[in-house]
Coordinates of C-alpha atoms and ligand atoms in Angstrom, one line a residue:
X1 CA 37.2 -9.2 87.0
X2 CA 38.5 -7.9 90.7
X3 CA 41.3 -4.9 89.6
X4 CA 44.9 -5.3 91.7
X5 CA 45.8 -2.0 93.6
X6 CA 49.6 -2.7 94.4
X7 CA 51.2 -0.2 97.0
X8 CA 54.9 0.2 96.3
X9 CA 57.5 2.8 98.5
X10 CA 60.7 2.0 100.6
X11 CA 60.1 0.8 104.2
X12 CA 58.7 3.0 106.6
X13 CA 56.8 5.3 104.4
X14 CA 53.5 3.8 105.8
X15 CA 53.0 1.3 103.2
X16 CA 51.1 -1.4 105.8
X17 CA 49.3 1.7 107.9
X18 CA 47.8 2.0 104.6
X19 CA 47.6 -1.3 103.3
X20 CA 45.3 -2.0 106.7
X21 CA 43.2 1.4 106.4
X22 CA 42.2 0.1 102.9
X23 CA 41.5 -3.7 103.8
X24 CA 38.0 -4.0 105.5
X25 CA 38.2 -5.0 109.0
X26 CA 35.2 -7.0 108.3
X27 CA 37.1 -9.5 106.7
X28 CA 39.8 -9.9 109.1
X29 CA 36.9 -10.8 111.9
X30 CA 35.6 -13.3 109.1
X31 CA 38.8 -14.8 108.8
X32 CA 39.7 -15.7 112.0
X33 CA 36.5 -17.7 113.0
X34 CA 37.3 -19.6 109.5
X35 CA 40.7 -20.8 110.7
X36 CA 42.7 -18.6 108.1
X37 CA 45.3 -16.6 109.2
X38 CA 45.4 -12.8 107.9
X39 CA 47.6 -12.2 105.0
X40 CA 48.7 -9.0 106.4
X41 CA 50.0 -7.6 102.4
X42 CA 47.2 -9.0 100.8
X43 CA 43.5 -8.2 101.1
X44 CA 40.1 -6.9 99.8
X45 CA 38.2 -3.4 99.6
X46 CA 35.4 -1.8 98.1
X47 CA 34.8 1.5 97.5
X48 CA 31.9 3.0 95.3
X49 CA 30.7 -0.2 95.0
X50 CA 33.5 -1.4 92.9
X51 CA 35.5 -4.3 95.0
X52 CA 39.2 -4.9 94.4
X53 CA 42.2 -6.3 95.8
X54 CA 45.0 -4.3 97.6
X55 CA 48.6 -5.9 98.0
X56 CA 51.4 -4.4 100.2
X57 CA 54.7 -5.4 97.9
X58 CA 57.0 -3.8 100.4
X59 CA 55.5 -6.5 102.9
X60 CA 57.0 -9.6 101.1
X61 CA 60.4 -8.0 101.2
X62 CA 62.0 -9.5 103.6
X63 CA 64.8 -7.5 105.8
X64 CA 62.9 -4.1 105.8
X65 CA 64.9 -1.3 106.9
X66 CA 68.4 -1.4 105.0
X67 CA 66.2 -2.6 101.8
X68 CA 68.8 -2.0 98.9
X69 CA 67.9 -0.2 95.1
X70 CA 67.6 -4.2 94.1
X71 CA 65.3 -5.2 96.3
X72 CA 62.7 -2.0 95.6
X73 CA 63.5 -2.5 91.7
X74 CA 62.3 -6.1 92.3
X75 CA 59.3 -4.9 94.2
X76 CA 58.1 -2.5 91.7
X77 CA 58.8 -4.1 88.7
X78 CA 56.7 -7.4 89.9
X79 CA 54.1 -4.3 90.9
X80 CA 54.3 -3.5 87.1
X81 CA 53.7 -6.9 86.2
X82 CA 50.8 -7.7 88.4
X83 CA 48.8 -5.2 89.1
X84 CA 46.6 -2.5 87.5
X85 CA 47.4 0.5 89.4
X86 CA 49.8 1.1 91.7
X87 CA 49.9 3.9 94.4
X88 CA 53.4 5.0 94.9
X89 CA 54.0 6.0 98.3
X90 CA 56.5 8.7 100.1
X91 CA 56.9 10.5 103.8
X92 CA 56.7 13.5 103.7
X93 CA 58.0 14.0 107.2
X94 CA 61.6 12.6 105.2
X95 CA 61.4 14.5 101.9
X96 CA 62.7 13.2 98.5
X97 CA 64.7 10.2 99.3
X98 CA 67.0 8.7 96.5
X99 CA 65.5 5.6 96.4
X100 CA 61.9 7.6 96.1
X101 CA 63.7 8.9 92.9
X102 CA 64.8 5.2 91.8
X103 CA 60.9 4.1 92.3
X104 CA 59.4 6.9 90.2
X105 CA 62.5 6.6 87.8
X106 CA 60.8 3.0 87.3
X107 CA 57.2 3.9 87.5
X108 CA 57.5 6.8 85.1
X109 CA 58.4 4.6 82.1
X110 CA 55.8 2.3 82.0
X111 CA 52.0 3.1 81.3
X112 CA 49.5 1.3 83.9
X113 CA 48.0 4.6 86.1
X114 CA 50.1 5.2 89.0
X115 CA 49.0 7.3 92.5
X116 CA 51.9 9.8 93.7
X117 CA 50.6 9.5 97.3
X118 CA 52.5 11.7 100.3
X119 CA 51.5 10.1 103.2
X120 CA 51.9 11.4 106.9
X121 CA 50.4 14.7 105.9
X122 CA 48.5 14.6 109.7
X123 CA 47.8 18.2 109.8
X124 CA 47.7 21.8 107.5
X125 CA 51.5 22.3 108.4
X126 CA 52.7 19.7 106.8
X127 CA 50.1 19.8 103.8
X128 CA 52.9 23.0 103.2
X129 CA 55.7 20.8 102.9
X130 CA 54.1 18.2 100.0
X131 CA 54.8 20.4 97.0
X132 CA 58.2 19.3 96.6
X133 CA 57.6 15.7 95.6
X134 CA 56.2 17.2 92.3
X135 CA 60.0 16.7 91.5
X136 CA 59.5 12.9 91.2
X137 CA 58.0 13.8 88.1
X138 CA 54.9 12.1 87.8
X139 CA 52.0 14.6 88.2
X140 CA 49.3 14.9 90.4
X141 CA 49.7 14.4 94.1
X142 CA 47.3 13.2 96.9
X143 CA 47.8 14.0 100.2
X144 CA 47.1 11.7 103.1
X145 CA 47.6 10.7 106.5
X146 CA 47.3 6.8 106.9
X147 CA 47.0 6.8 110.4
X148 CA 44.2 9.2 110.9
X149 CA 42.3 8.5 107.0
X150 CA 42.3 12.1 106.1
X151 CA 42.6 12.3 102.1
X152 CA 42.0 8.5 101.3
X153 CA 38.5 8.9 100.1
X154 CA 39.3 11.2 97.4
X155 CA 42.4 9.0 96.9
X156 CA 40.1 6.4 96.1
X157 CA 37.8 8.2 94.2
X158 CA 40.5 8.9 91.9
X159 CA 41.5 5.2 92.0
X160 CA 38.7 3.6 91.1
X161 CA 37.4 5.7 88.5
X162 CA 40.2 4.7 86.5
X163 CA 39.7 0.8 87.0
X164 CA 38.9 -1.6 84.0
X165 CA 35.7 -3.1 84.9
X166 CA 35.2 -4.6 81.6
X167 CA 35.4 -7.9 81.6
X168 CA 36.4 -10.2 78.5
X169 CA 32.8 -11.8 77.5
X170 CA 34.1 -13.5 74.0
X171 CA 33.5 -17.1 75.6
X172 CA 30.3 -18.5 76.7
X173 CA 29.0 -18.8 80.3
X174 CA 29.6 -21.9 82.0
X175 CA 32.7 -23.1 81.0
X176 CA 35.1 -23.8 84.1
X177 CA 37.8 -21.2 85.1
X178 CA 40.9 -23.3 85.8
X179 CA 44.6 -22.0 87.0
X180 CA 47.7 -24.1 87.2
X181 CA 49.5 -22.0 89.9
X182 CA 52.9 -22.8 92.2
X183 CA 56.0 -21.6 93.2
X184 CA 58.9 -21.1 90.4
X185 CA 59.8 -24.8 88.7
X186 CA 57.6 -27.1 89.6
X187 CA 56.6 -27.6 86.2
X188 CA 53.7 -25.5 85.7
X189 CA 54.6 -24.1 82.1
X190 CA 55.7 -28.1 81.8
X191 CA 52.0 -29.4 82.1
X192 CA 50.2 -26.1 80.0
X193 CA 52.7 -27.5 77.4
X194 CA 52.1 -31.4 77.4
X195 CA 48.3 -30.0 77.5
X196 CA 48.5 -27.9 74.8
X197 CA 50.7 -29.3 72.6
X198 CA 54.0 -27.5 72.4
X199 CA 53.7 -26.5 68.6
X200 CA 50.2 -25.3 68.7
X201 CA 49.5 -21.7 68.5
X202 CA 47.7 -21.0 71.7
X203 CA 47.4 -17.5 71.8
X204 CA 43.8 -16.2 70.9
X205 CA 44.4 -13.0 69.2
X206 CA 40.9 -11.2 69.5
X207 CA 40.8 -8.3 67.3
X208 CA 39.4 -5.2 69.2
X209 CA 41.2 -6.2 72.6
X210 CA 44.3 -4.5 73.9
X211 CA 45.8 -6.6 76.3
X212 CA 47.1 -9.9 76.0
X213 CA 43.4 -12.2 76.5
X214 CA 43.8 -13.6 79.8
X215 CA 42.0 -17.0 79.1
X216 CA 42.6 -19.8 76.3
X217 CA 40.1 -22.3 75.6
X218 CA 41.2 -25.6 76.2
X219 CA 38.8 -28.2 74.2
X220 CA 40.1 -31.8 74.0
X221 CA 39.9 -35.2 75.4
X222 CA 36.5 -34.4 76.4
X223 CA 37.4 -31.2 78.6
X224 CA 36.3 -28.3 77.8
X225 CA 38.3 -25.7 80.1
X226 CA 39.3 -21.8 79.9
X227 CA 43.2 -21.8 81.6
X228 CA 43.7 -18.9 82.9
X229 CA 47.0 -16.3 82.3
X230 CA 48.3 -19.2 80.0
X231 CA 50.6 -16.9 78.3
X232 CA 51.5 -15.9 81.8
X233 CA 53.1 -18.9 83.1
X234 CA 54.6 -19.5 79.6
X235 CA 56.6 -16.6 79.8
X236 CA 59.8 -17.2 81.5
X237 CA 59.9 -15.5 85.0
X238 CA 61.9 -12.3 84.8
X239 CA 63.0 -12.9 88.3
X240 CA 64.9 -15.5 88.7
X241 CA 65.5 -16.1 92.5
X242 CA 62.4 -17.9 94.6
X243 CA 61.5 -15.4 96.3
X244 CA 58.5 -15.3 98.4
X245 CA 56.5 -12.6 97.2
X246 CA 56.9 -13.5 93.5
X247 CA 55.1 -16.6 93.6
X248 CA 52.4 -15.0 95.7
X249 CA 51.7 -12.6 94.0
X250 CA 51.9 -13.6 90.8
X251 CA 49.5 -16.3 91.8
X252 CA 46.9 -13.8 93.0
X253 CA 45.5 -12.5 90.1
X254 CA 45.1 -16.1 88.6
X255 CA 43.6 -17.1 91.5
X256 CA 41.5 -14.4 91.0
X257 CA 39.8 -14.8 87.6
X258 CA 39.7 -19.0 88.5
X259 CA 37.0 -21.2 89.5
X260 CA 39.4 -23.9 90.4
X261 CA 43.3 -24.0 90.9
X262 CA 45.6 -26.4 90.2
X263 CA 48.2 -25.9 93.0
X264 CA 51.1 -27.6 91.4
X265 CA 54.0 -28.1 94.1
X266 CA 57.7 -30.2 93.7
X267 CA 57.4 -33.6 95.4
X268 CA 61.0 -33.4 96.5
X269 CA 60.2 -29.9 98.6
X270 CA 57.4 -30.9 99.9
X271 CA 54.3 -28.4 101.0
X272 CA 56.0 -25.0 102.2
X273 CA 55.1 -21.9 103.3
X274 CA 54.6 -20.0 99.7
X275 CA 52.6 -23.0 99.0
X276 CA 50.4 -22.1 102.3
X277 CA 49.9 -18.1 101.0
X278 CA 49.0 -20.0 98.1
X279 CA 46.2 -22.1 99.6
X280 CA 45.0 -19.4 101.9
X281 CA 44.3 -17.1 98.8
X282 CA 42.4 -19.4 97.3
X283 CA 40.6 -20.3 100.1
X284 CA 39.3 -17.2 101.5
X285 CA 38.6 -16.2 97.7
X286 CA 36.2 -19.5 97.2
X287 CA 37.6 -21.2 94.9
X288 CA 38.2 -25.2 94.2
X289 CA 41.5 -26.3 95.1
X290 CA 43.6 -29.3 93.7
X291 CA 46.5 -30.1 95.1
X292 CA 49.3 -31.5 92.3
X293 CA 52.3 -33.5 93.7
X294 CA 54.5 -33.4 90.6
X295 CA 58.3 -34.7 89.5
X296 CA 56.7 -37.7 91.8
X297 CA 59.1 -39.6 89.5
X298 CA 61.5 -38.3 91.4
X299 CA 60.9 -39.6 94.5
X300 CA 62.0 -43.3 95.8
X301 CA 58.8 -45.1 96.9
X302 CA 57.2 -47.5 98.5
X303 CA 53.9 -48.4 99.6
X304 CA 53.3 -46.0 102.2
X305 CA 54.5 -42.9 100.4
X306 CA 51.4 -41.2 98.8
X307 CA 49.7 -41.7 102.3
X308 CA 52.4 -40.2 104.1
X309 CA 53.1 -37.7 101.6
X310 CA 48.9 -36.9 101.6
X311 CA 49.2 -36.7 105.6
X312 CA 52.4 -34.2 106.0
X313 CA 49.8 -31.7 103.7
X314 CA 47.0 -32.3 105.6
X315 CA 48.9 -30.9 108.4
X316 CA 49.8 -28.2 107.0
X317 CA 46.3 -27.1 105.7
X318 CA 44.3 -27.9 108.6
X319 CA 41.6 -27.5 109.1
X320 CA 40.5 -27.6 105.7
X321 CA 41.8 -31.0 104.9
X322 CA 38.8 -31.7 102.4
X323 CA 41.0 -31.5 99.6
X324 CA 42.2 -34.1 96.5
X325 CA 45.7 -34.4 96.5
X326 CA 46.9 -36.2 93.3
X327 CA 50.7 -37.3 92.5
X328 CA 51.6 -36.4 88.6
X329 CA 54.7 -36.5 86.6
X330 CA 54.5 -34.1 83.9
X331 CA 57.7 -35.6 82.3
X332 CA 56.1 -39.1 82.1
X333 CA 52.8 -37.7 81.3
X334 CA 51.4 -39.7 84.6
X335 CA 48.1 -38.8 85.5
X336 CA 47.6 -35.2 83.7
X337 CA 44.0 -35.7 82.6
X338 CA 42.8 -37.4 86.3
X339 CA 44.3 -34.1 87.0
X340 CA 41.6 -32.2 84.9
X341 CA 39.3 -35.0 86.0
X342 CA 39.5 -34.1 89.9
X343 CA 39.4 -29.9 88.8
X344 CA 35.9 -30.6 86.4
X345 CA 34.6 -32.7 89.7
X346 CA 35.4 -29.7 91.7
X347 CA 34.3 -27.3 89.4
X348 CA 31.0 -29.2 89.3
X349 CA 30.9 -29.8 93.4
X350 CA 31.2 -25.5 93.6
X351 CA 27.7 -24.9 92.1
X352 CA 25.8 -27.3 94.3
X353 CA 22.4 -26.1 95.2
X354 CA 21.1 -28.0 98.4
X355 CA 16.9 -27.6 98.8
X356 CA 16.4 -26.2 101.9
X357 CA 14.0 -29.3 102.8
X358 CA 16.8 -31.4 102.3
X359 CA 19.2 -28.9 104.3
X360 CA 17.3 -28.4 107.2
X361 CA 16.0 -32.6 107.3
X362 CA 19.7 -33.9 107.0
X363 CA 21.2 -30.9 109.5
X364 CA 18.3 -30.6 112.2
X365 CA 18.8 -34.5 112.9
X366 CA 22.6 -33.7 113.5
X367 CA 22.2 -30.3 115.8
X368 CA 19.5 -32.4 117.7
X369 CA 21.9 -35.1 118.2
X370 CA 24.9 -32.7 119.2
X371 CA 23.4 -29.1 119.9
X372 CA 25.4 -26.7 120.0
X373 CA 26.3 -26.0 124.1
X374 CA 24.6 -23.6 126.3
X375 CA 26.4 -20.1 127.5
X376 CA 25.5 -18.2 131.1
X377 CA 22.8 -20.8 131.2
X378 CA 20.6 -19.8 127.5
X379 CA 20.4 -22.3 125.1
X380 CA 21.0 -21.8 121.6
X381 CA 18.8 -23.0 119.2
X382 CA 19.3 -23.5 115.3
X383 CA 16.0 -22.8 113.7
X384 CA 16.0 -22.9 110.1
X385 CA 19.0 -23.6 107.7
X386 CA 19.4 -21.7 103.9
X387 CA 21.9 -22.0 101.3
X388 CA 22.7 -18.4 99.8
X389 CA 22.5 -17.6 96.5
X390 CA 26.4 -17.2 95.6
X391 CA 29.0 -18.8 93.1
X392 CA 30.4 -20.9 96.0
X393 CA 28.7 -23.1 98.8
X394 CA 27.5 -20.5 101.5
X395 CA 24.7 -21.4 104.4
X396 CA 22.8 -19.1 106.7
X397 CA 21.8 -20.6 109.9
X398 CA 19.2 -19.0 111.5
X399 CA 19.3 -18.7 115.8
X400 CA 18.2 -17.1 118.6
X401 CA 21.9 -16.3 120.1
X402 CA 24.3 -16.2 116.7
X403 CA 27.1 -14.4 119.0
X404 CA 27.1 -17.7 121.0
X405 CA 28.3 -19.9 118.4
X406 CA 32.0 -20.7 118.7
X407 CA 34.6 -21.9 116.4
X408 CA 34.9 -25.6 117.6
X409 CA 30.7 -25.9 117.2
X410 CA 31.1 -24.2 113.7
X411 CA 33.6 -26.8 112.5
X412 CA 31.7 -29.7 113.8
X413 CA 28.9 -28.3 111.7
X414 CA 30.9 -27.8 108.7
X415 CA 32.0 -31.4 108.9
X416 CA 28.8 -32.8 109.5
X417 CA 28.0 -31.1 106.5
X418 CA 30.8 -32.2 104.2
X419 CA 30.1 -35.8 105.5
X420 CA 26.6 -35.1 103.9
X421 CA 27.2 -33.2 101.3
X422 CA 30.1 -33.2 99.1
X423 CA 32.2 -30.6 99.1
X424 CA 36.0 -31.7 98.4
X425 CA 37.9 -29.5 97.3
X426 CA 35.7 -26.6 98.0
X427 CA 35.7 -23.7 101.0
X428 CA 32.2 -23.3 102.2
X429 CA 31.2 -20.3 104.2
X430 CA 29.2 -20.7 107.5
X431 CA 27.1 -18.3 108.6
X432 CA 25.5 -17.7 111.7
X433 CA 22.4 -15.2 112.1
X434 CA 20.1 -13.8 114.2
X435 CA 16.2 -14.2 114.0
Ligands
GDP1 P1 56.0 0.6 105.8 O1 57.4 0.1 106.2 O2 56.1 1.4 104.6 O3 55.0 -0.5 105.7 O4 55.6 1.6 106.9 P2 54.6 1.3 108.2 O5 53.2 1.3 107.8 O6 55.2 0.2 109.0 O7 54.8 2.7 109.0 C1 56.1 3.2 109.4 C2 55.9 4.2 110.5 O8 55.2 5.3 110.1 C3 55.0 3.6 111.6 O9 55.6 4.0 112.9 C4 53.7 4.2 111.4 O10 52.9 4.4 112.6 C5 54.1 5.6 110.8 N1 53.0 6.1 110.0 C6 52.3 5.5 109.0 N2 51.4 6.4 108.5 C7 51.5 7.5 109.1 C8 50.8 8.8 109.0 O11 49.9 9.0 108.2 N3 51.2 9.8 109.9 C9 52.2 9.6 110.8 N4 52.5 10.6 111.6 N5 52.9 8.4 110.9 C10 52.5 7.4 110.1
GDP2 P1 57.3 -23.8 86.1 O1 58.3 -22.7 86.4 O2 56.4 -24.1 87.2 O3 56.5 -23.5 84.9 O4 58.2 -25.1 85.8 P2 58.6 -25.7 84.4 O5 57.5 -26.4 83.7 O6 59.5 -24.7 83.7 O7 59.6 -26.9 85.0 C1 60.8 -26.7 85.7 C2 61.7 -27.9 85.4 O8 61.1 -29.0 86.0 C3 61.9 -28.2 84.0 O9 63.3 -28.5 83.8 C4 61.0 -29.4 83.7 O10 61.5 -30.2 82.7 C5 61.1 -30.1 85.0 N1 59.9 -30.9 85.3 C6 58.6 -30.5 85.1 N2 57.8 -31.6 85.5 C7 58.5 -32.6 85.9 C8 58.3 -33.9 86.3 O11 57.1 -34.4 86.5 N3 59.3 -34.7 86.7 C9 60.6 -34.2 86.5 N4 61.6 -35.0 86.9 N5 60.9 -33.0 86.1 C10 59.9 -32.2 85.8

């Protein structure tokens, strides 16, 4: 289980000079080439070998610099909600600013470990002036500057000595990992509940564990599924209003702890932008996608309508198009289980092993047919093809001049290797190496 660092403060502390200090460049490089635009409040970092995810809640509030006391409450309290630790960061070049005091006011009376970090602390002058945050009241403070790194490693240290890294182990292995997850009312909690049953007493109580569990078994019809933050998406949202970062983010850690996601959206709003971060999350994390028109009752039809409802997606998630897109009606209980159908297909399609025989027969015949084109005059040749050993579909392809390979030749390849192989509903990772 990946542990959420959430960095809360009001604007202009140096939330996102931080947020991008943490976040490896590594993966922004990697995510470029894929066709996946950077999230730019929500990425991954390691540190002591322990990998977790970083989120910049002050970046999903829109209208930054006059941000009100209800806007930061929001902020923090989804912070609360979602994450595990939370690194609470002021300026000290502005001293103790009332809303600094509303923040730890909030922080201060609830119990996940939070980080009094003072950032801008660029030189031993200022390391002077830090003392009088202490005042916020919450303990220990670390001292850093974001823009030149100083103090973040021990920062970190502390940070990740505190995370959870147990993970719950009560269910066997094997059994798929599957999250309904969507903006605010598209009938998420709807679905669970024709699932489930609504009577039926869902929540596992395991005696020993603290928290609430975050899967429940889901054994009928000939399924056998772990849903993931059940409870969760039961609950009714505390914030009411649609705003962009809640669904994000609440979606994140689902995503997270999932094999395969049910991205549920509301046929009469069609694919939007929330429904985009959605997708992206799940794709650069690796996991199965479904996408779930529901209230298709809703909508007037006629013949063309799926196809032209499938197409105006397609556009929006392109390139991956790959994808099953199914059109459900939770109230007329249309198509729930093909629903679970296409997830167990996907979840099946995720832990294909291709023989490297097979790999290189099938994917020779196609470079030789279409290599990829010469640079400066070298050719680049492909020499030997290798599926890595991961939870998700990844290939190495071996060449003489890897840094040659461009975008346009890597998607032919990866379509040349869904036509083959199939992958819908699953991101696959392409790598090109040296040898
Ligand atoms: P956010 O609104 O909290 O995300 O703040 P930003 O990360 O956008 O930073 C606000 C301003 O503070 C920018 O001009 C940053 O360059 C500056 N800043 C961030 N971190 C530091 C730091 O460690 N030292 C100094 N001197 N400036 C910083
Ligand atoms: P959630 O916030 O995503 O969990 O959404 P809910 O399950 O609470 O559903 C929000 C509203 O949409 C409720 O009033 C549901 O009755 C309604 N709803 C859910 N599914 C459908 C559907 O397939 N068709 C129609 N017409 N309404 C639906």
């Amino acid at each position: 289980m990946r542990n959420i660092l959430a960095i809360v403060g009001r604007p202009n502390v140096g939330k996102s000079t931080l947020f991008n200090r943490l976040v490896e460049s590594r993966q922004a490089i990697v995510e470029e080439s894929s066709g996946v635009t950077r999230d730019r409040h929500y990425g991954t970092s390691i540190w002591n070998g322990k990998e977790f995810s970083v989120i910049d809640t002050g970046g999903y509030v829109k209208g930054s610099d006059d941000i009100f006391e209800g806007e930061i409450r929001k902020q923090v309290n989804l912070a609360i909600d979602e994450a595990d630790s939370i690194l609470f960061l002021v300026d000290v070049s502005a001293g103790i600013h009332p809303l600094d005091e509303e923040v730890a006011d909030l922080l201060r009376r609830q119990k996940k470990p939070v980080y009094l970090v003072v950032n801008k602390v660029d030189n031993t002058k200022r390391s002077f002036e830090t003392s009088e945050f202490y005042a916020l009241g919450l303990g220990e403070l670390f001292e850093v500057s974001s823009i030149n790194g100083s103090g973040t490693g021990d920062l970190l240290d502390a940070v990740v000595a505190n995370f959870d890294t147990e993970f719950e182990s009560i269910y066997p292995e094997g059994i798929a990992k599957l999250a309904v997850v969507g903006r605010p009312n598209v009938g998420k909690s709807s679905l669970i509940n024709a699932l489930m049953g609504e009577e039926r007493n869902i929540v596992t109580d395991i005696a020993g564990t603290t928290r609430d569990s975050l899967y429940t078994r889901y054994n009928s019809f000939g399924f056998d599924f772990l849903l993931v933050d059940t409870a969760g998406i039961r609950k009714k949202a505390k914030v009411k209003e649609n705003v962009e970062f809640y669904s994000t983010m609440r979606s994140i850690r689902a995503i997270e702890n999932a094999d395969v996601i049910l991205l549920m959206i509301d046929a009469q709003n069609g694919f939007e932008s929330q429904d985009m971060s959605i997708f992206q999350i799940a794709q650069r994390n690796h996991k199965g996608i479904v996408i779930v028109v529901n209230k298709w009752d809703t909508i007037e039809k006629d013949t063309h309508s799926t196809k032209q409802f499938k197409e105006a997606i397609y556009d929006k998630i392109a390139p991956f198009t790959d994808v099953p897109i199914l059109f459900t009606s939770v109230v007329n209980k249309q198509r729930l289980l093909r629903a679970l159908d296409l997830a167990k297909d996907v979840y099946e399609r995720r832990s294909t092993r291709i023989t490297t025989s097979k790999l290189n027969t099938i994917m020779q015949e196609e470079i030789e047919n279409y290599p990829p084109p010469a640079v400066k005059g070298k050719y680049i040749k492909i020499k030997y093809i290798t599926q890595l050993p991961l939870a998700y579909p990844a290939f190495v392809f071996f060449c003489n001049l890897p840094q040659y390979i461009r975008p346009p030749y890597k998607r032919f390849i990866e379509n040349k290797m869904r036509k083959h192989f199939n992958f819908t509903g699953i991101p696959i990772e392409l790598y090109f190496r040296g040898k």
